[in-house]
Amino acid sequence: MPQFIERETKVVGPLTFKQSVIFGFVLVVLFFIYVKFSMPVFIIAFFLLFGLALALAFGKIKGVPVLEAILNFFHFSFSAKTFIWKGERDSISFEKREFKKEKEESLSVDFEGRLKNLKRLVETTKR
């Protein structure tokens, strides 16, 4: 069962508060364009602004809403960036310790006997 699923509350019909504000702002701008300019200018502005409003309200870029992606872009572009260079580090010194070797005990290993046994095993076994 998935947990922590975040859903925005629907305010006006199927629209959330952000979407309602976006479309409301576009409608106000379109109203002023309709009053001040001719009909061809209004129609061009309508399609451009309505398309922009649709993209801002419903579009997503890699799962992030377009409006949030644009805000993140401007925040990153204009915020101060801190680059830290630590320069040369102090040299690390190690103490040199000498270990005293105790009396070495000689180990006698019969390598010749082992080699002879290995040679005999290799030569006599089937492959």
Coordinates of C-alpha atoms in Angstrom, one line a residue:
M1 CA 0.0 0.0 0.0
P2 CA 1.6 3.3 -1.1
Q3 CA 2.1 5.9 1.6
F4 CA 2.5 9.7 1.5
I5 CA 0.7 10.2 -1.8
E6 CA 0.3 14.0 -2.0
R7 CA -2.8 15.3 -3.9
E8 CA -3.8 18.9 -4.1
T9 CA -7.4 19.7 -3.1
K10 CA -9.7 20.5 -5.9
V11 CA -11.1 24.0 -5.4
V12 CA -13.0 25.0 -8.6
G13 CA -14.5 21.9 -10.3
P14 CA -11.6 19.6 -11.3
L15 CA -9.0 22.4 -10.9
T16 CA -6.7 22.9 -8.0
F17 CA -6.0 26.4 -6.5
K18 CA -2.8 26.9 -8.5
Q19 CA -4.6 25.9 -11.7
S20 CA -7.5 28.2 -10.9
V21 CA -5.1 31.2 -10.3
I22 CA -3.3 30.5 -13.6
F23 CA -6.5 30.4 -15.6
G24 CA -7.9 33.4 -13.7
F25 CA -4.8 35.5 -14.4
V26 CA -4.9 34.5 -18.1
L27 CA -8.6 35.4 -18.3
V28 CA -8.0 38.9 -16.8
V29 CA -5.1 39.5 -19.2
L30 CA -7.3 38.4 -22.2
F31 CA -10.1 40.6 -21.0
F32 CA -7.8 43.7 -21.1
I33 CA -6.5 42.7 -24.5
Y34 CA -10.1 42.3 -25.8
V35 CA -11.0 45.7 -24.6
K36 CA -7.8 47.6 -25.8
F37 CA -7.0 45.9 -29.1
S38 CA -8.6 44.6 -32.2
M39 CA -10.2 41.2 -32.7
P40 CA -7.2 39.6 -34.6
V41 CA -4.8 40.6 -31.9
F42 CA -7.2 39.2 -29.3
I43 CA -7.5 35.8 -31.2
I44 CA -3.7 35.5 -31.5
A45 CA -3.2 36.4 -27.8
F46 CA -6.0 34.0 -26.8
F47 CA -4.3 31.0 -28.4
L48 CA -0.9 31.9 -27.1
L49 CA -1.9 32.7 -23.6
F50 CA -4.4 29.8 -23.3
G51 CA -1.7 27.4 -24.6
L52 CA 0.7 28.8 -22.0
A53 CA -1.9 28.5 -19.3
L54 CA -2.5 24.8 -20.2
A55 CA 1.2 24.1 -20.2
L56 CA 1.7 25.8 -16.8
A57 CA -1.4 24.3 -15.2
F58 CA -1.2 20.7 -16.4
G59 CA 2.3 20.1 -17.9
K60 CA 5.0 18.1 -16.2
I61 CA 8.7 17.8 -17.0
K62 CA 10.1 14.5 -15.6
G63 CA 7.3 14.3 -13.1
V64 CA 7.7 17.9 -11.9
P65 CA 5.1 20.5 -12.7
V66 CA 6.2 23.0 -15.4
L67 CA 5.6 26.0 -13.1
E68 CA 7.8 24.5 -10.4
A69 CA 10.5 23.6 -12.9
I70 CA 10.6 27.2 -14.2
L71 CA 10.8 28.5 -10.6
N72 CA 13.6 26.0 -9.8
F73 CA 15.5 27.1 -13.0
F74 CA 15.3 30.8 -12.0
H75 CA 16.2 30.0 -8.4
F76 CA 19.3 28.1 -9.5
S77 CA 20.3 30.7 -12.1
F78 CA 20.2 33.7 -9.9
S79 CA 21.1 32.3 -6.5
A80 CA 24.6 32.6 -5.1
K81 CA 26.8 29.6 -5.7
T82 CA 29.5 28.7 -3.4
F83 CA 32.6 26.9 -4.7
I84 CA 35.0 25.7 -2.1
W85 CA 38.5 24.9 -3.0
K86 CA 40.6 23.6 -0.2
G87 CA 44.0 24.1 -1.8
E88 CA 47.0 22.1 -0.8
R89 CA 46.6 20.0 2.3
D90 CA 49.2 19.7 5.0
S91 CA 51.5 16.9 4.4
I92 CA 50.8 13.8 6.4
S93 CA 53.8 12.5 8.3
F94 CA 54.2 8.9 9.5
E95 CA 56.4 7.7 12.2
K96 CA 59.0 5.3 11.0
R97 CA 59.1 2.3 13.4
E98 CA 61.7 -0.4 13.1
F99 CA 60.8 -3.8 14.3
K100 CA 63.5 -5.8 16.0
K101 CA 63.8 -9.2 14.5
E102 CA 64.1 -11.9 16.9
K103 CA 66.2 -14.9 16.4
E104 CA 65.1 -16.6 13.2
E105 CA 64.2 -20.2 13.5
S106 CA 65.1 -22.3 10.6
L107 CA 62.4 -24.4 9.3
S108 CA 63.3 -27.4 7.4
V109 CA 60.9 -28.4 4.8
D110 CA 61.5 -31.4 2.6
F111 CA 60.7 -29.7 -0.8
E112 CA 62.5 -32.4 -2.8
G113 CA 60.3 -35.1 -1.3
R114 CA 57.1 -33.2 -2.1
L115 CA 58.2 -32.4 -5.6
K116 CA 59.0 -36.0 -6.3
N117 CA 55.6 -37.1 -5.0
L118 CA 53.9 -34.4 -7.1
K119 CA 55.8 -35.4 -10.2
R120 CA 54.9 -39.0 -9.7
L121 CA 51.2 -38.1 -9.3
V122 CA 51.2 -36.0 -12.5
E123 CA 52.9 -38.6 -14.6
T124 CA 50.9 -41.6 -13.4
T125 CA 47.3 -40.2 -13.3
K126 CA 45.0 -40.4 -16.3
R127 CA 43.7 -37.3 -17.9

